[in-house]
Coordinates of C-alpha atoms in Angstrom, one line a residue:
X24 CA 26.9 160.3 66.8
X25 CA 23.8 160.4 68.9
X26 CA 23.0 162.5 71.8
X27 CA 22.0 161.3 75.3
X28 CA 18.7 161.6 75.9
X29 CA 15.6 160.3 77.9
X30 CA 17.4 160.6 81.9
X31 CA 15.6 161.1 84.8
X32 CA 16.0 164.4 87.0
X33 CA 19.1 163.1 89.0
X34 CA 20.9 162.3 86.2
X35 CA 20.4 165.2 84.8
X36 CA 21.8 167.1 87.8
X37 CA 24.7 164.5 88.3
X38 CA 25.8 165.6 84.6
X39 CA 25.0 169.2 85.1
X40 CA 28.1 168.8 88.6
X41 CA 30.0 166.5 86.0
X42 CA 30.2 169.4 83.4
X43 CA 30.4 172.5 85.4
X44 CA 33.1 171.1 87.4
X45 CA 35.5 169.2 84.6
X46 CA 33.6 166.3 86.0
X47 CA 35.0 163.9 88.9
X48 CA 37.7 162.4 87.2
X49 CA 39.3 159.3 88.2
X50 CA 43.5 159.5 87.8
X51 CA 45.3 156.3 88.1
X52 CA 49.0 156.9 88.0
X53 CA 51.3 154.6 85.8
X54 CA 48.0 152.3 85.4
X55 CA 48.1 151.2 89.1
X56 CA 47.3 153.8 91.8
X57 CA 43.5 155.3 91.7
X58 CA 43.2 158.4 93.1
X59 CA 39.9 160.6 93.4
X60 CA 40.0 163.7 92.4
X61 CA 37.5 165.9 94.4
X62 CA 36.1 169.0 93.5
X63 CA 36.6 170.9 96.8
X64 CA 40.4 171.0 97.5
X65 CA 41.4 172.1 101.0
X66 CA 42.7 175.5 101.1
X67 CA 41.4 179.2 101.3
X68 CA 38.0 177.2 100.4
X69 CA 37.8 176.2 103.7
X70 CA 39.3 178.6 105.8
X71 CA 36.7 180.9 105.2
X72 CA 34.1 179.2 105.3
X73 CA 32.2 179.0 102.3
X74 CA 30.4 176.0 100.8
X75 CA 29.1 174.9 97.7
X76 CA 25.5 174.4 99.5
X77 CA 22.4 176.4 96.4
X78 CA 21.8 179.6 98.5
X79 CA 21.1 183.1 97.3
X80 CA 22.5 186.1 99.6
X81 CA 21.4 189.8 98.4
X82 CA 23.3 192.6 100.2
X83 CA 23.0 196.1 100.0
X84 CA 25.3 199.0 100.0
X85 CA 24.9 202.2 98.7
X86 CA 21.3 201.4 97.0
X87 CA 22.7 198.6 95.3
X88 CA 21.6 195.0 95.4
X89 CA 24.1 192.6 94.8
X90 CA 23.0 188.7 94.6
X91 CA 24.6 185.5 94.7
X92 CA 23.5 183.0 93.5
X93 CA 24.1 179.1 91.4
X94 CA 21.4 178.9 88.9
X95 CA 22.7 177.8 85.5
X96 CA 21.6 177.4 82.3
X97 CA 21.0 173.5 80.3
X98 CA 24.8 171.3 80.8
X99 CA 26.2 171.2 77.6
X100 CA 24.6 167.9 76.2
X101 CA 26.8 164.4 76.2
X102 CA 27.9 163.3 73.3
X103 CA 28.4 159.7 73.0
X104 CA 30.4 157.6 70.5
X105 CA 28.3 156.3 68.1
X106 CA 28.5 152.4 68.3
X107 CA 28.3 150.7 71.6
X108 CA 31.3 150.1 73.2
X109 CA 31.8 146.8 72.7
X110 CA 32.1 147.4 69.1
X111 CA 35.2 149.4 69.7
X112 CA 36.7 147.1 72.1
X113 CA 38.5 145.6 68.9
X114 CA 40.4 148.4 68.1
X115 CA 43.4 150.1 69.2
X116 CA 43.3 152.8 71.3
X117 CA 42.6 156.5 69.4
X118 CA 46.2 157.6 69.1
X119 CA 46.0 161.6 69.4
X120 CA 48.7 164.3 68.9
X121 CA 48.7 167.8 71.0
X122 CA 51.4 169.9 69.9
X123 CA 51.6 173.7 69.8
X124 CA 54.1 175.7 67.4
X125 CA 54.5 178.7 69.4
X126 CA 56.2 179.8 72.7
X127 CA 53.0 180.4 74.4
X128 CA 49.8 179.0 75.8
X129 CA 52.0 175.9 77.6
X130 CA 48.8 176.0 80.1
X131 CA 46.2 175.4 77.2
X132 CA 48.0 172.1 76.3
X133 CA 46.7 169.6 79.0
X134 CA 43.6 171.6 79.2
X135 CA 43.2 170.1 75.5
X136 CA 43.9 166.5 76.4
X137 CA 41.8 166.4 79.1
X138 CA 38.6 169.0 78.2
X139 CA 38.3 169.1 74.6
X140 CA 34.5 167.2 74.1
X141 CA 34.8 163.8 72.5
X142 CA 32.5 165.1 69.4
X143 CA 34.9 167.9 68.1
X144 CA 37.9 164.8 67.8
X145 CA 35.7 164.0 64.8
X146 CA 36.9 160.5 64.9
X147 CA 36.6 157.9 62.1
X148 CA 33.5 155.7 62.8
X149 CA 32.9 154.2 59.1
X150 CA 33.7 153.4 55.9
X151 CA 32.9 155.9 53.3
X152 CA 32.1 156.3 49.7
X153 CA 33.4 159.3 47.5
X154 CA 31.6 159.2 44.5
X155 CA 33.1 155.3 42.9
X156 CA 35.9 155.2 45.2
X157 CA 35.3 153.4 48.5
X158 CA 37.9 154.7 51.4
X159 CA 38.3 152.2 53.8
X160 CA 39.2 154.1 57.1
X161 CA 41.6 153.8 60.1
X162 CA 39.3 152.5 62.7
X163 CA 40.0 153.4 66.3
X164 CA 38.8 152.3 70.1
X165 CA 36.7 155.6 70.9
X166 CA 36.6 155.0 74.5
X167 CA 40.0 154.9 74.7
X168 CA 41.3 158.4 73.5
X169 CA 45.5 158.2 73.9
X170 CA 47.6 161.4 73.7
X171 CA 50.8 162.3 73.3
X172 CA 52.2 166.2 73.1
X173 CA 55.3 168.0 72.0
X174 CA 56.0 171.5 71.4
X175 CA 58.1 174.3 69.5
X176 CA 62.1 173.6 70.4
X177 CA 62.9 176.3 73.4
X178 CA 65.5 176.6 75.8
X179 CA 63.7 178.8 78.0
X180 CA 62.3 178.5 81.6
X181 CA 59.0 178.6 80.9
X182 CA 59.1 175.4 78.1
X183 CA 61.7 173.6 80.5
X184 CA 59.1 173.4 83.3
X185 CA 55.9 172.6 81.2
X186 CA 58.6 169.8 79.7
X187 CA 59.3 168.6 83.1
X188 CA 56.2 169.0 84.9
X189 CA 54.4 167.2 81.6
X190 CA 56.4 164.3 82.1
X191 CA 56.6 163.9 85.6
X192 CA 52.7 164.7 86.8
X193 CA 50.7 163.9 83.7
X194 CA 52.9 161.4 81.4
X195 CA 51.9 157.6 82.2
X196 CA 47.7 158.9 83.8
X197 CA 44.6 157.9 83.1
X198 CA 41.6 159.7 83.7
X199 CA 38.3 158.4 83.5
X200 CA 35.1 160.3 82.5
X201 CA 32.1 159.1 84.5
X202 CA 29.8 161.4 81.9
X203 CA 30.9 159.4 79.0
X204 CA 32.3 156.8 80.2
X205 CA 35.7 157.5 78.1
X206 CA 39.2 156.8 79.4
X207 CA 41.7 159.4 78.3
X208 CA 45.4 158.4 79.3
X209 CA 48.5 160.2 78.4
X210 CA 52.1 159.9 77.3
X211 CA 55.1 161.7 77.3
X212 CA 56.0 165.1 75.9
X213 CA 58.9 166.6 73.9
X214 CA 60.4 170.3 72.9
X215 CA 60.6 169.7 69.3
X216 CA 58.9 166.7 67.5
X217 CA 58.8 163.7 69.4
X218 CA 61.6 161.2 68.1
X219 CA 58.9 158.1 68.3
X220 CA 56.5 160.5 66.5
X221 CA 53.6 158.2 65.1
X222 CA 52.8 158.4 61.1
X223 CA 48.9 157.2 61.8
X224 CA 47.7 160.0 64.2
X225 CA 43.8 159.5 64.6
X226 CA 43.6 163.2 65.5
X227 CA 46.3 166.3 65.7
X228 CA 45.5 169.4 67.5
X229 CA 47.1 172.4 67.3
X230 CA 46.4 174.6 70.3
X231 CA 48.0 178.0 68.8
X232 CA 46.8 178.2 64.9
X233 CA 48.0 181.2 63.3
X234 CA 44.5 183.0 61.5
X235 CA 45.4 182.3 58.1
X236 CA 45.2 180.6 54.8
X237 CA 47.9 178.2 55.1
X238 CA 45.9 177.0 59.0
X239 CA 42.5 177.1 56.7
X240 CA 45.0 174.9 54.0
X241 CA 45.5 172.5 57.0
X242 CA 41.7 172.1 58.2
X243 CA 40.5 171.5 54.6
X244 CA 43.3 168.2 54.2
X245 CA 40.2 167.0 57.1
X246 CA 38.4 165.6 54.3
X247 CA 35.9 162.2 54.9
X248 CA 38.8 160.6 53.0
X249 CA 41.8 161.4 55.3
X250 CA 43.1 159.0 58.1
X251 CA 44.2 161.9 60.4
X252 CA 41.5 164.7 61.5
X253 CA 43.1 167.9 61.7
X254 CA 41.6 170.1 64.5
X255 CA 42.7 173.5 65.4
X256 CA 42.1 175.7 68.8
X257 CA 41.4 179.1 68.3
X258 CA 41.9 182.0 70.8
X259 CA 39.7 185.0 68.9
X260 CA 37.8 185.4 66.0
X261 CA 39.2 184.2 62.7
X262 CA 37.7 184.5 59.2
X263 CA 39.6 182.5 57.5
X264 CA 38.3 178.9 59.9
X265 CA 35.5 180.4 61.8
X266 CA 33.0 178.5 59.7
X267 CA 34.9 175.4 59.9
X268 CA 33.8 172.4 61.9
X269 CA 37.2 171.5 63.0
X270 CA 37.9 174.8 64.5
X271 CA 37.1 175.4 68.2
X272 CA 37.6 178.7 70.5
X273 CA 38.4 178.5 73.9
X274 CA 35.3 180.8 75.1
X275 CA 31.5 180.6 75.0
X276 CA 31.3 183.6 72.6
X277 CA 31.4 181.0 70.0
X278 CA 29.2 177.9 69.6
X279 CA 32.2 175.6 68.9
X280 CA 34.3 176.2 72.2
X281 CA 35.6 174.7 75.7
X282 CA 37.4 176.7 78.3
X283 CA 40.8 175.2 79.1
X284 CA 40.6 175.1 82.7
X285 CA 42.3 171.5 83.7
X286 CA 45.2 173.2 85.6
X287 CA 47.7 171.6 88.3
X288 CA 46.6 172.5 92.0
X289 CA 50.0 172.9 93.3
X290 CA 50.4 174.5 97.0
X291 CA 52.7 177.0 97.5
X292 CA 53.9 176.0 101.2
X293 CA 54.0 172.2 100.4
X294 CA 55.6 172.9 97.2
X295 CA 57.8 175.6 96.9
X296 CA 57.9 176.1 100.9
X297 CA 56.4 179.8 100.6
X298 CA 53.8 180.7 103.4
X299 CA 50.6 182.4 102.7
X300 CA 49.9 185.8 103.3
X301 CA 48.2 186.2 106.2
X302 CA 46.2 189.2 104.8
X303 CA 43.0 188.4 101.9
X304 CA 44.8 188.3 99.0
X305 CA 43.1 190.3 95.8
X306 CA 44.7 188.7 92.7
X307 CA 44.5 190.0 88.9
X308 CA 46.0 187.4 86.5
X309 CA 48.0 188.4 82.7
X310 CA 49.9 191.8 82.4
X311 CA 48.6 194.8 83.9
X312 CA 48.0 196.8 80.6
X313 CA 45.4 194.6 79.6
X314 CA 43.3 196.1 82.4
X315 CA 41.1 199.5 83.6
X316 CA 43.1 200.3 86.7
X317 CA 41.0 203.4 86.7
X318 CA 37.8 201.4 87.9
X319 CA 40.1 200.9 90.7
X320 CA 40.6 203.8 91.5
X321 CA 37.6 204.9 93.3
X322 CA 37.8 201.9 95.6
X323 CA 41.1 203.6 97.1
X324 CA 39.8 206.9 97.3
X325 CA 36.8 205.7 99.1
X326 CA 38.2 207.0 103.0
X327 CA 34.8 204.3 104.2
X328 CA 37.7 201.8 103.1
X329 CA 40.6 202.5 105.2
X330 CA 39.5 200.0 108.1
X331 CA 40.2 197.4 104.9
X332 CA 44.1 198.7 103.8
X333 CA 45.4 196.4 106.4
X334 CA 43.8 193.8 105.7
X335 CA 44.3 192.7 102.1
X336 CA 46.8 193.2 99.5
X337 CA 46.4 193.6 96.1
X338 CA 48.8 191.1 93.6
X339 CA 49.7 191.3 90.5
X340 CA 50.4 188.2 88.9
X341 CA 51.6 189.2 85.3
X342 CA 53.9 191.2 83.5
X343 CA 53.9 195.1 83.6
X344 CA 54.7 196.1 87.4
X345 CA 52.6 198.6 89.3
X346 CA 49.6 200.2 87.2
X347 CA 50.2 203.9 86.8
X348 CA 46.8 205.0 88.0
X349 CA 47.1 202.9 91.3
X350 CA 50.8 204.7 92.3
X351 CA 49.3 207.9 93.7
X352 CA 48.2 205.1 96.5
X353 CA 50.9 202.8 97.0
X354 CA 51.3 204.0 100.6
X355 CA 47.5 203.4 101.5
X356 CA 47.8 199.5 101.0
X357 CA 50.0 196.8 100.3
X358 CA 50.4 196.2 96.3
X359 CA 53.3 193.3 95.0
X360 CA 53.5 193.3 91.6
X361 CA 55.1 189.2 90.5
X362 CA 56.0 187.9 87.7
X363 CA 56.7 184.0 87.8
X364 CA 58.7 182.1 85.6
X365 CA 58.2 179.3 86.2
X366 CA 54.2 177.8 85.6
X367 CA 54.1 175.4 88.7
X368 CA 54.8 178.1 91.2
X369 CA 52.2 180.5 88.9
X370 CA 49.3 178.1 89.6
X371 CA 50.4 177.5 93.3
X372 CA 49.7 181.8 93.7
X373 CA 46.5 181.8 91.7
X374 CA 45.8 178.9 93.7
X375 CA 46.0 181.1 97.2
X376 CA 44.9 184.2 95.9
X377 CA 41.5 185.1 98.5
X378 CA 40.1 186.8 95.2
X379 CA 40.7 187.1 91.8
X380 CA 39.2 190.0 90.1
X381 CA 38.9 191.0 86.4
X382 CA 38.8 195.2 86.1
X383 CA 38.2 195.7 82.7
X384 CA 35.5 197.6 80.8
X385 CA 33.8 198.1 77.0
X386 CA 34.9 201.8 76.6
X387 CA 37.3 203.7 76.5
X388 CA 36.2 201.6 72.8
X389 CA 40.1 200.4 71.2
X390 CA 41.3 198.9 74.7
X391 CA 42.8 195.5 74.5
X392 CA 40.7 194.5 76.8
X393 CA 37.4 195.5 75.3
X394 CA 38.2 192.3 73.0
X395 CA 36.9 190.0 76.1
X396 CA 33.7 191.7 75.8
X397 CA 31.1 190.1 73.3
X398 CA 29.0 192.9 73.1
X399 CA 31.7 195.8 71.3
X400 CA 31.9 196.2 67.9
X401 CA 35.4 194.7 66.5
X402 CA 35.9 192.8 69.8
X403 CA 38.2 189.8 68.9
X404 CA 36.1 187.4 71.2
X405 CA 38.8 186.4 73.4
X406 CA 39.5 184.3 76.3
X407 CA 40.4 186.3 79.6
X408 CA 43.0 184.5 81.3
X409 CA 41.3 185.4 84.8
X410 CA 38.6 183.0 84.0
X411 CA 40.5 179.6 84.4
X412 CA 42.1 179.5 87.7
X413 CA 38.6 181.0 88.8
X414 CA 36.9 177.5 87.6
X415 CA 40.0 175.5 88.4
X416 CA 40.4 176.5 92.3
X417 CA 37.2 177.5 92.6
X418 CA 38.5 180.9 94.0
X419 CA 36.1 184.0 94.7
X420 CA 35.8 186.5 91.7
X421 CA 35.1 190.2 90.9
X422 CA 33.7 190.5 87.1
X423 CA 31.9 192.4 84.6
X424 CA 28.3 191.8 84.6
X425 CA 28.9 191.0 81.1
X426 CA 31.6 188.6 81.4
X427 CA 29.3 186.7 84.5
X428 CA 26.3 185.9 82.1
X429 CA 28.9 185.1 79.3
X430 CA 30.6 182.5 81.4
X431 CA 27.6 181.1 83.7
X432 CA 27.4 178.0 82.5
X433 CA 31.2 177.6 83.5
X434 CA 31.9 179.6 86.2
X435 CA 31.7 178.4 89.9
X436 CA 28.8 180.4 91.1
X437 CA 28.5 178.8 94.6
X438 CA 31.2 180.6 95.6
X439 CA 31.2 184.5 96.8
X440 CA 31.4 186.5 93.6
X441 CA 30.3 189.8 92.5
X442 CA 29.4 191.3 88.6
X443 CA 29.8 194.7 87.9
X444 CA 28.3 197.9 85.5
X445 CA 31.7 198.3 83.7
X446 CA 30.3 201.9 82.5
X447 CA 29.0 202.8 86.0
X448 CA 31.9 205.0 87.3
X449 CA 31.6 203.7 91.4
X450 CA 30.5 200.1 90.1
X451 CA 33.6 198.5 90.4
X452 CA 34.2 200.0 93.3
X453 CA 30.6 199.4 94.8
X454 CA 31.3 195.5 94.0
X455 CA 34.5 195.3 95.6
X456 CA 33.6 196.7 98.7
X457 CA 30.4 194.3 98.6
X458 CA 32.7 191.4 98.5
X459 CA 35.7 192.2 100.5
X460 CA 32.7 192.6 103.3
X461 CA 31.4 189.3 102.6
X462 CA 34.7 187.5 103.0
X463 CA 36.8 189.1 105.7
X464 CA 33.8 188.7 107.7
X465 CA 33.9 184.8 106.4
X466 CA 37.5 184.5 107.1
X467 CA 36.9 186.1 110.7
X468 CA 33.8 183.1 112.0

């Protein structure tokens, strides 16, 4: 494979937009209808008034300087199949599987299909020689990558609506990649192992390996002699497939990674007939015990706040109920703790949240959530699951200082954000109030 080189400036800035943003993708349903998928949805986007326009606002409260601002780093450079395409053009479309063996991580399954970069597929370009023995190898259209999905056998809610929604939104797309130039289209999806299950797979991916010697077993059957390339997706540090080329991690605190952020922009009035809340909307996502309520805290002490308690409400969209260190305040503010069953309706409240914030810090040190963190010793390296509905609806976000650098390159910084000092006591607090101030006064123009 080679890598792109030798573009002029606008190109370069067209691919940076292209990669920050999942791209502009092209969908044609069932083959026939094109539709244009724009970055911008309509939504909370608009009704207060931000745009995507490179300006930097600084504001100040309490001493502190908060700025906002869309600089990133280099786009992830565009790997292109190695022979031109009209080499390929002679071949069958690149028949991919996408199946996960656990009940979990239903919403990292498209995201694989339709993010994972062409390169780590590892696709069969030649013929190879191992020692005497010459392997003559399935050969496969690169610019056509086709995938099909299935997952563990399960009767409840959760599986039923990924099955359902699989087939009826995604099953029978394309999606074209102007970066690359590579179609992807996909096929139907099972509970349990698809009855027309194909015996030449050009690629499987498993999206929840188990950290093991029987997954490292299952890489190391990738040889240069094998037909199918295994590939597995990672979510944390793993020692036994770290090292491996056909192991990726769903976060940039590896080098080997995408973040799985292709999710469904349902609306939850259109779809499920459920109004928004008139009041700015202050979202967490995942169960509340993987979070520092106690950063929190200060923000509801704060009595400079109180013109703000009728004004927003704080949601909680994950398991656990109402954080213990937030009940001495219930009564200040409205708090509506939600757990949602089923995935379509989950994406349609992340999707009108006003805010999504990530409270979470490096100490106390043995937190679950320190594992998010780069920077702790025996952090895990995992993938908050804030960060993809913040890239996917583009919604504004509350984060560690850390956690911002971490995710530049992916995060949508022309929206109103804030980072935080996680081991300042007011800093969470500070940056919250920052924002909220920022976006009430958006929402009111």
């Amino acid at each position: 494979m080679t890598e792109n080189t030798g573009i002029d400036n606008n190109e370069k800035q067209q691919q940076e937009n292209l990669l920050r943003r999942n791209a502009k993708f092209v969908v044609i349903l069932g083959g026939l209808l094109l539709l244009s998928f724009a970055v911008n949805e309509k939504g909370v986007t608009k009704s207060i008034g931000y745009t995507s326009s490179s300006t930097t606002t600084t504001r100040q409260k309490k001493k502190k300087n908060y700025t906002i601002t869309n600089d990133h780093p280099t786009p992830r450079p565009i790997i292109l199949p190695k022979e031109p395409r009209e080499y390929y053009e002679q071949f069958p479309a690149c028949q991919i599987r996408v199946y996960n063996m656990l009940e979990v991580h239903y919403e990292v399954i498209e995201s694989v299909a339709k993010q994972i970069p062409y390169e780590y597929l590892n696709l069969t370009t030649t013929t190879t020689n191992n020692n005497t023995t010459t392997h003559q190898q399935h050969q496969c259209n690169h610019y056509h990558l086709h995938f099909e999905f299935d997952s563990k056998a399960s009767g409840k809610l959760r599986a039923k609506t990924w099955l359902a929604d699989m087939n009826d939104r995604v099953n029978g797309t394309l999606l074209q990649d102007f970066a690359t130039n590579i179609t992807r289209s996909f096929g139907p999806a099972y509970l349990g192992v698809s009855p027309q299950l194909h015996s030449d797979w050009d690629a499987t991916i498993q999206v929840s390996c188990a950290c093991d010697a029987a997954t490292r077993d299952w890489l190391l059957l990738d040889t240069a002699a094998a037909t199918t390339k295994n590939i597995c997706i990672n979510h944390g540090k793993c020692n036994w497939t770290d090292a491996m080329p056909n192991s990726i991690q769903v976060s940039p605190h590896f080098e080997r990674y995408f973040v799985p952020s292709a999710l469904p922009k349902f609306d939850l009035l259109q779809d499920f007939g459920e109004a928004r809340d008139e009041r700015l909307e202050i979202c967490t996502i995942g169960s509340t015990w993987r979070r520092n309520w106690k950063l929190v805290v200060p923000f509801l002490q704060d009595a400079s706040n109180s013109k703000l308690w009728d004004k927003i409400r704080f949601r909680f969209l994950g398991k656990g109920g109402m954080p213990y260190p937030l009940r001495p305040y219930h009564n200040l503010t409205s708090f509506q703790p939600n757990q949602i069953g089923d995935d379509r309706k989950y994406y349609a409240a992340e999707r009108a949240c006003g805010m999504i914030m990530l409270p979470i810090s490096r100490i106390p040190k043995g937190k679950n959530y320190m594992h998010y963190f780069k920077s702790v010793n025996g952090s895990a390296w995992k993938l908050s699951g804030t960060i993809p509905p913040i890239i996917a609806f583009e919604r504004p976000f509350l984060v560690p200082n850390e956690i911002l650098d971490l995710y530049r390159r992916e995060l949508p910084l022309h929206v109103p954000h804030r980072g935080f000092d996680d081991l300042e006591p007011n800093g969470f607090a500070e940056a919250l109030s920052s924002l909220l101030e920022e976006l009430l006064s958006l929402m009111n123009k």
